[in-house]
């Protein structure tokens, strides 16, 4: 009689979390998860009878870990101390489970409404607790700004789940939790009207129209949920008309990702051209990237979430381009803050990039100045 390891279910969940987090729901195959765990696919089905059931279980496990970590933090008399303590617990939990911590980028598109209750409740409790602490620590800001500070601090704390840079656990948790806690001290710009990008005019060229429509669809539904027929319908073409301009849906995505990569690189050059010293360079980099995210939220969402859907060689080239930009940012962070190592600076850069994307997605219409201030705060301390 074969005896199943007592931790097999946990191993399946951990492996699945990493796969779903990295590749997304649609691209993840149960057979690959089974191979990684070292069991047959039929053996995996004895634990989870569908891919959806496995995904739902991984999200529930991640939510439970968040709830347990945060609930363990006692209340403090000083709101700033409690704010920092909650963020430290949250940062440590996400770093320990770093490989699967990026699930939150996929869950809303996949989970059925009846399966979101627990996850939503955990998220709401954490958000409300932190926002109340922000409001207690910063009575000078309104609730909308307090919510933005909350989103930004959580984004910094969880940012290690979005990249592969290397730093030891203790060093990473200390660095990120301190950076996340300092977001509460961000200098809030003067209030401005909510920034809602105008729809503008559609490109007249077919290729550009296809690319623009695809980006909107990918950002809204996710790459794997969009078909070439959907794209064609959006621009008034049959699928064959789309294929006259792009060889595949993946080719459309790759073109969008490279365009974003090029814009990000151009933004680095533009930021440095307006700076006179390292400190100004760091702030300018944050401002330029924030401007990209606020002005083109769809393309930046696709850039953050879609890279796992292109082929391996394209993915490597895109990540190489991203690393070059991150390294450029990191070099200026080190010059502005000599006490920070290059490895630490890379973590802070990824945290800042994460803040811009999460603020734009989490608070539509947020103004550029507040996004830029929060991104810069993650870098400058």
Short mmCIF file of C-alpha atoms in Angstrom, two decimals:
data_model
loop_
_atom_site.label_atom_id
_atom_site.label_comp_id
_atom_site.label_asym_id
_atom_site.label_seq_id
_atom_site.Cartn_x
_atom_site.Cartn_y
_atom_site.Cartn_z
CA UNK A 1 0.00 0.00 0.00
CA UNK A 2 1.38 3.43 -0.98
CA UNK A 3 1.46 5.95 1.83
CA UNK A 4 0.90 9.55 0.82
CA UNK A 5 3.22 12.13 2.40
CA UNK A 6 1.37 14.09 5.07
CA UNK A 7 2.37 17.39 3.48
CA UNK A 8 1.47 16.49 -0.11
CA UNK A 9 -1.58 18.74 -0.21
CA UNK A 10 0.50 21.65 1.10
CA UNK A 11 3.19 20.96 -1.49
CA UNK A 12 0.57 20.96 -4.24
CA UNK A 13 -0.84 24.26 -3.02
CA UNK A 14 2.59 25.89 -2.76
CA UNK A 15 3.61 24.68 -6.22
CA UNK A 16 0.29 25.77 -7.68
CA UNK A 17 0.53 29.21 -6.08
CA UNK A 18 3.93 29.76 -7.69
CA UNK A 19 2.68 28.58 -11.08
CA UNK A 20 -0.52 30.63 -11.05
CA UNK A 21 1.35 33.66 -9.75
CA UNK A 22 4.00 33.47 -12.46
CA UNK A 23 2.03 32.30 -15.49
CA UNK A 24 -1.55 33.30 -14.74
CA UNK A 25 -4.56 31.06 -14.51
CA UNK A 26 -5.16 30.18 -18.15
CA UNK A 27 -1.54 29.29 -18.97
CA UNK A 28 -1.02 27.04 -15.95
CA UNK A 29 -1.47 23.32 -16.55
CA UNK A 30 -2.25 20.76 -13.86
CA UNK A 31 0.14 18.30 -15.47
CA UNK A 32 3.03 20.77 -14.97
CA UNK A 33 2.08 21.21 -11.31
CA UNK A 34 1.91 17.46 -10.84
CA UNK A 35 5.35 17.02 -12.46
CA UNK A 36 6.85 19.67 -10.18
CA UNK A 37 5.39 18.01 -7.08
CA UNK A 38 6.57 14.60 -8.31
CA UNK A 39 3.21 12.90 -8.68
CA UNK A 40 0.97 11.84 -11.55
CA UNK A 41 -1.84 14.04 -12.79
CA UNK A 42 -4.46 11.45 -11.64
CA UNK A 43 -2.89 11.61 -8.15
CA UNK A 44 -3.26 15.38 -8.16
CA UNK A 45 -6.93 14.99 -9.10
CA UNK A 46 -7.44 13.00 -5.91
CA UNK A 47 -6.74 16.23 -4.02
CA UNK A 48 -8.30 18.76 -6.43
CA UNK A 49 -10.73 17.65 -9.11
CA UNK A 50 -10.46 20.80 -11.26
CA UNK A 51 -7.95 23.52 -12.01
CA UNK A 52 -10.42 26.07 -10.74
CA UNK A 53 -10.77 24.20 -7.45
CA UNK A 54 -7.00 24.22 -7.04
CA UNK A 55 -6.76 27.92 -7.85
CA UNK A 56 -9.53 28.77 -5.40
CA UNK A 57 -7.76 26.79 -2.69
CA UNK A 58 -4.44 28.57 -3.30
CA UNK A 59 -6.10 31.99 -3.03
CA UNK A 60 -7.89 30.95 0.15
CA UNK A 61 -4.62 29.71 1.66
CA UNK A 62 -2.84 32.98 0.84
CA UNK A 63 -5.72 34.96 2.34
CA UNK A 64 -5.63 32.87 5.49
CA UNK A 65 -1.91 33.50 5.87
CA UNK A 66 -2.46 37.24 5.51
CA UNK A 67 -5.26 37.16 8.07
CA UNK A 68 -3.21 35.15 10.58
CA UNK A 69 -0.13 37.35 10.18
CA UNK A 70 -2.01 40.62 10.59
CA UNK A 71 -4.33 39.40 13.35
CA UNK A 72 -1.31 38.48 15.45
CA UNK A 73 -0.31 42.15 15.72
CA UNK A 74 -1.69 43.70 18.89
CA UNK A 75 -3.10 47.21 19.02
CA UNK A 76 -0.75 50.03 20.03
CA UNK A 77 -1.35 53.37 21.67
CA UNK A 78 0.72 55.03 18.94
CA UNK A 79 -0.89 54.66 15.48
CA UNK A 80 2.46 54.94 13.69
CA UNK A 81 3.91 52.09 15.76
CA UNK A 82 0.92 49.86 15.02
CA UNK A 83 1.01 50.83 11.35
CA UNK A 84 4.66 49.78 11.16
CA UNK A 85 4.04 46.55 13.09
CA UNK A 86 1.18 45.47 10.81
CA UNK A 87 3.25 46.20 7.72
CA UNK A 88 6.21 44.25 9.11
CA UNK A 89 4.03 41.19 9.71
CA UNK A 90 2.49 41.51 6.26
CA UNK A 91 5.88 42.03 4.56
CA UNK A 92 7.39 38.99 6.28
CA UNK A 93 4.47 36.76 5.31
CA UNK A 94 4.56 37.84 1.66
CA UNK A 95 8.34 37.42 1.46
CA UNK A 96 8.29 33.92 2.96
CA UNK A 97 5.65 32.96 0.38
CA UNK A 98 7.15 35.16 -2.30
CA UNK A 99 6.80 32.73 -5.20
CA UNK A 100 3.02 32.64 -4.88
CA UNK A 101 2.32 36.06 -3.46
CA UNK A 102 1.48 37.62 -6.80
CA UNK A 103 -1.84 35.78 -6.95
CA UNK A 104 -3.71 38.95 -6.08
CA UNK A 105 -3.11 40.20 -9.62
CA UNK A 106 -5.18 37.33 -11.02
CA UNK A 107 -7.81 36.44 -8.45
CA UNK A 108 -10.44 39.04 -9.32
CA UNK A 109 -10.53 37.86 -12.92
CA UNK A 110 -10.82 34.17 -12.06
CA UNK A 111 -12.65 33.65 -8.77
CA UNK A 112 -16.41 33.25 -8.90
CA UNK A 113 -18.35 35.70 -6.79
CA UNK A 114 -19.33 33.04 -4.24
CA UNK A 115 -15.65 32.15 -3.71
CA UNK A 116 -14.47 35.71 -3.16
CA UNK A 117 -16.18 36.29 0.18
CA UNK A 118 -13.39 35.19 2.51
CA UNK A 119 -10.61 36.75 0.43
CA UNK A 120 -12.54 40.01 0.11
CA UNK A 121 -13.26 40.11 3.84
CA UNK A 122 -9.58 39.62 4.69
CA UNK A 123 -8.57 42.35 2.29
CA UNK A 124 -11.19 44.74 3.60
CA UNK A 125 -10.18 44.15 7.23
CA UNK A 126 -6.53 44.78 6.48
CA UNK A 127 -7.27 47.84 4.40
CA UNK A 128 -9.60 49.38 6.98
CA UNK A 129 -7.20 48.75 9.84
CA UNK A 130 -4.32 50.41 8.04
CA UNK A 131 -6.42 53.27 6.75
CA UNK A 132 -7.73 54.00 10.25
CA UNK A 133 -4.13 54.11 11.49
CA UNK A 134 -3.16 56.45 8.64
CA UNK A 135 -6.04 58.75 9.50
CA UNK A 136 -5.04 58.73 13.18
CA UNK A 137 -1.41 59.46 12.32
CA UNK A 138 -2.22 62.05 9.64
CA UNK A 139 -5.32 64.04 10.66
CA UNK A 140 -4.30 66.61 8.06
CA UNK A 141 -5.30 64.42 5.09
CA UNK A 142 -8.71 63.41 3.81
CA UNK A 143 -10.04 59.86 3.49
CA UNK A 144 -9.29 59.56 -0.22
CA UNK A 145 -5.65 60.44 0.38
CA UNK A 146 -5.51 58.10 3.41
CA UNK A 147 -6.75 55.32 1.15
CA UNK A 148 -4.04 56.11 -1.39
CA UNK A 149 -1.40 56.00 1.37
CA UNK A 150 -2.78 52.64 2.47
CA UNK A 151 -2.64 51.19 -1.04
CA UNK A 152 0.91 52.50 -1.54
CA UNK A 153 2.19 51.11 1.77
CA UNK A 154 0.74 47.66 1.05
CA UNK A 155 2.18 47.81 -2.45
CA UNK A 156 5.68 48.43 -1.10
CA UNK A 157 5.28 45.68 1.50
CA UNK A 158 4.22 43.09 -1.11
CA UNK A 159 6.50 44.25 -3.91
CA UNK A 160 9.00 41.37 -3.60
CA UNK A 161 6.35 39.07 -5.08
CA UNK A 162 6.58 40.89 -8.42
CA UNK A 163 10.27 40.39 -9.23
CA UNK A 164 13.24 38.04 -8.77
CA UNK A 165 15.95 40.29 -7.33
CA UNK A 166 17.93 38.62 -4.55
CA UNK A 167 18.20 39.74 -0.93
CA UNK A 168 18.15 37.79 2.32
CA UNK A 169 14.87 37.48 4.19
CA UNK A 170 15.77 39.60 7.21
CA UNK A 171 17.38 42.31 5.13
CA UNK A 172 14.50 42.39 2.65
CA UNK A 173 11.77 42.44 5.30
CA UNK A 174 13.49 45.22 7.26
CA UNK A 175 14.08 47.27 4.11
CA UNK A 176 10.58 46.93 2.68
CA UNK A 177 8.62 47.18 5.91
CA UNK A 178 10.51 50.36 6.85
CA UNK A 179 9.94 51.82 3.38
CA UNK A 180 6.26 50.89 3.54
CA UNK A 181 5.83 52.45 6.99
CA UNK A 182 7.47 55.69 5.84
CA UNK A 183 4.81 56.14 3.16
CA UNK A 184 2.54 57.51 5.91
CA UNK A 185 4.84 60.54 6.08
CA UNK A 186 4.54 61.33 2.36
CA UNK A 187 4.24 65.02 1.60
CA UNK A 188 0.79 65.32 0.09
CA UNK A 189 0.58 67.68 -2.91
CA UNK A 190 -2.07 70.36 -3.05
CA UNK A 191 -5.44 68.88 -4.04
CA UNK A 192 -6.13 68.76 -7.74
CA UNK A 193 -9.05 67.55 -9.77
CA UNK A 194 -9.18 63.79 -10.31
CA UNK A 195 -7.22 62.82 -13.39
CA UNK A 196 -9.43 60.88 -15.80
CA UNK A 197 -7.62 60.36 -19.09
CA UNK A 198 -9.72 61.47 -22.04
CA UNK A 199 -10.49 58.68 -24.51
CA UNK A 200 -8.93 60.68 -27.32
CA UNK A 201 -9.15 59.73 -30.99
CA UNK A 202 -8.66 56.26 -32.38
CA UNK A 203 -5.71 55.65 -34.73
CA UNK A 204 -6.63 55.60 -38.40
CA UNK A 205 -4.06 52.95 -39.33
CA UNK A 206 -5.33 49.39 -38.98
CA UNK A 207 -2.23 48.09 -37.22
CA UNK A 208 -2.28 50.86 -34.64
CA UNK A 209 -6.03 50.48 -34.13
CA UNK A 210 -5.62 46.74 -33.52
CA UNK A 211 -2.82 47.37 -31.06
CA UNK A 212 -4.78 50.03 -29.14
CA UNK A 213 -7.93 47.90 -28.95
CA UNK A 214 -5.95 44.85 -27.87
CA UNK A 215 -4.30 46.72 -25.01
CA UNK A 216 -7.70 47.84 -23.70
CA UNK A 217 -9.06 44.31 -23.90
CA UNK A 218 -5.97 42.68 -22.36
CA UNK A 219 -6.02 45.15 -19.46
CA UNK A 220 -9.72 44.65 -18.82
CA UNK A 221 -10.07 40.88 -19.25
CA UNK A 222 -6.59 39.42 -19.20
CA UNK A 223 -4.62 38.13 -22.19
CA UNK A 224 -5.89 34.55 -22.17
CA UNK A 225 -9.53 35.55 -21.93
CA UNK A 226 -9.33 37.70 -25.08
CA UNK A 227 -9.65 36.08 -28.52
CA UNK A 228 -8.63 37.36 -31.93
CA UNK A 229 -12.34 37.55 -32.74
CA UNK A 230 -12.81 39.91 -29.76
CA UNK A 231 -10.00 42.10 -31.07
CA UNK A 232 -11.39 42.06 -34.60
CA UNK A 233 -14.87 43.01 -33.41
CA UNK A 234 -13.41 45.95 -31.47
CA UNK A 235 -11.93 47.44 -34.67
CA UNK A 236 -14.54 46.25 -37.17
CA UNK A 237 -12.43 43.52 -38.75
CA UNK A 238 -12.79 39.75 -39.14
CA UNK A 239 -10.11 37.63 -37.49
CA UNK A 240 -8.43 37.22 -40.88
CA UNK A 241 -8.07 41.00 -41.05
CA UNK A 242 -6.24 41.02 -37.71
CA UNK A 243 -3.90 38.28 -38.94
CA UNK A 244 -2.90 40.43 -41.92
CA UNK A 245 -1.18 42.76 -39.46
CA UNK A 246 -0.07 40.39 -36.68
CA UNK A 247 0.83 36.73 -36.99
CA UNK A 248 -0.80 35.81 -33.67
CA UNK A 249 -2.37 37.17 -30.52
CA UNK A 250 1.00 36.71 -28.81
CA UNK A 251 2.60 38.88 -31.47
CA UNK A 252 0.14 41.67 -30.62
CA UNK A 253 0.99 41.34 -26.93
CA UNK A 254 4.73 41.35 -27.64
CA UNK A 255 4.39 44.52 -29.73
CA UNK A 256 2.49 46.21 -26.88
CA UNK A 257 5.04 45.13 -24.29
CA UNK A 258 7.98 46.34 -26.37
CA UNK A 259 6.30 49.67 -26.94
CA UNK A 260 5.88 50.05 -23.18
CA UNK A 261 9.46 48.97 -22.56
CA UNK A 262 10.66 51.61 -25.01
CA UNK A 263 8.51 54.29 -23.35
CA UNK A 264 9.91 53.33 -19.96
CA UNK A 265 13.47 53.60 -21.26
CA UNK A 266 12.70 56.97 -22.86
CA UNK A 267 11.24 58.17 -19.55
CA UNK A 268 14.51 57.33 -17.79
CA UNK A 269 16.49 59.46 -20.25
CA UNK A 270 14.00 62.32 -19.97
CA UNK A 271 14.09 62.23 -16.17
CA UNK A 272 17.87 62.31 -15.99
CA UNK A 273 18.02 65.17 -18.49
CA UNK A 274 16.09 67.41 -16.10
CA UNK A 275 18.07 66.51 -12.93
CA UNK A 276 21.16 68.26 -11.60
CA UNK A 277 22.15 65.83 -8.81
CA UNK A 278 21.39 62.26 -7.63
CA UNK A 279 18.56 63.28 -5.29
CA UNK A 280 16.84 65.21 -8.07
CA UNK A 281 17.39 62.26 -10.41
CA UNK A 282 15.58 59.84 -8.07
CA UNK A 283 12.59 62.16 -7.75
CA UNK A 284 12.51 62.84 -11.49
CA UNK A 285 12.56 59.12 -12.28
CA UNK A 286 9.59 58.58 -9.98
CA UNK A 287 7.73 61.50 -11.54
CA UNK A 288 8.28 60.39 -15.13
CA UNK A 289 7.25 56.80 -14.46
CA UNK A 290 4.18 57.93 -12.53
CA UNK A 291 3.21 60.10 -15.46
CA UNK A 292 3.40 57.08 -17.77
CA UNK A 293 1.16 55.03 -15.47
CA UNK A 294 -1.43 57.76 -14.92
CA UNK A 295 -1.62 58.75 -18.59
CA UNK A 296 -1.69 55.18 -19.96
CA UNK A 297 -2.99 52.88 -17.20
CA UNK A 298 -4.06 50.09 -19.57
CA UNK A 299 -0.69 49.64 -21.23
CA UNK A 300 1.14 49.69 -17.89
CA UNK A 301 -1.27 47.07 -16.49
CA UNK A 302 -0.64 44.86 -19.50
CA UNK A 303 3.12 45.36 -19.09
CA UNK A 304 3.03 44.29 -15.44
CA UNK A 305 0.65 41.34 -15.89
CA UNK A 306 1.18 40.11 -19.43
CA UNK A 307 4.86 39.31 -19.70
CA UNK A 308 4.30 35.68 -18.70
CA UNK A 309 2.13 35.13 -21.79
CA UNK A 310 4.78 35.76 -24.47
CA UNK A 311 7.21 33.09 -25.61
CA UNK A 312 10.30 32.35 -23.58
CA UNK A 313 12.83 34.17 -25.80
CA UNK A 314 10.66 37.28 -25.97
CA UNK A 315 10.10 37.16 -22.22
CA UNK A 316 13.84 36.96 -21.54
CA UNK A 317 14.53 39.92 -23.82
CA UNK A 318 11.81 42.01 -22.18
CA UNK A 319 13.03 41.16 -18.70
CA UNK A 320 16.58 42.03 -19.75
CA UNK A 321 15.33 45.43 -20.87
CA UNK A 322 13.47 45.86 -17.59
CA UNK A 323 16.57 44.90 -15.58
CA UNK A 324 18.62 47.54 -17.40
CA UNK A 325 16.09 50.20 -16.43
CA UNK A 326 15.90 48.96 -12.84
CA UNK A 327 19.70 48.96 -12.61
CA UNK A 328 19.82 52.54 -13.91
CA UNK A 329 17.31 53.64 -11.27
CA UNK A 330 19.19 51.69 -8.61
CA UNK A 331 22.49 53.36 -9.49
CA UNK A 332 20.97 56.78 -8.82
CA UNK A 333 19.32 55.60 -5.60
CA UNK A 334 22.73 54.46 -4.33
CA UNK A 335 24.29 57.80 -5.30
CA UNK A 336 21.53 59.67 -3.50
CA UNK A 337 21.64 57.33 -0.49
CA UNK A 338 25.18 55.94 -0.02
CA UNK A 339 24.05 53.87 2.97
CA UNK A 340 21.94 51.72 0.62
CA UNK A 341 23.55 48.80 -1.24
CA UNK A 342 22.87 48.10 -4.90
CA UNK A 343 20.86 44.98 -3.98
CA UNK A 344 18.73 47.00 -1.57
CA UNK A 345 18.30 49.74 -4.15
CA UNK A 346 16.92 47.25 -6.67
CA UNK A 347 14.28 46.17 -4.15
CA UNK A 348 13.33 49.79 -3.52
CA UNK A 349 13.08 50.49 -7.24
CA UNK A 350 10.73 47.54 -7.76
CA UNK A 351 8.70 48.77 -4.78
CA UNK A 352 8.38 52.22 -6.34
CA UNK A 353 7.32 50.79 -9.71
CA UNK A 354 4.75 48.63 -7.94
CA UNK A 355 3.32 51.65 -6.11
CA UNK A 356 2.60 53.49 -9.36
CA UNK A 357 0.79 50.55 -10.93
CA UNK A 358 -1.21 49.66 -7.82
CA UNK A 359 -2.27 53.24 -7.14
CA UNK A 360 -3.45 53.80 -10.70
CA UNK A 361 -5.35 50.49 -10.71
CA UNK A 362 -6.61 50.74 -7.15
CA UNK A 363 -7.72 54.36 -7.23
CA UNK A 364 -8.79 55.32 -10.77
CA UNK A 365 -8.57 59.03 -11.40
CA UNK A 366 -5.78 59.61 -8.88
CA UNK A 367 -3.65 62.63 -9.73
CA UNK A 368 -0.08 62.43 -10.98
CA UNK A 369 1.41 64.49 -8.11
CA UNK A 370 0.25 62.08 -5.40
CA UNK A 371 1.38 59.01 -7.35
CA UNK A 372 4.78 60.61 -7.96
CA UNK A 373 5.12 61.65 -4.30
CA UNK A 374 4.37 58.10 -3.09
CA UNK A 375 6.75 56.54 -5.64
CA UNK A 376 9.52 58.93 -4.66
CA UNK A 377 8.91 58.31 -0.95
CA UNK A 378 9.47 54.57 -1.47
CA UNK A 379 12.89 55.40 -2.88
CA UNK A 380 14.06 58.26 -0.74
CA UNK A 381 12.86 57.27 2.73
#
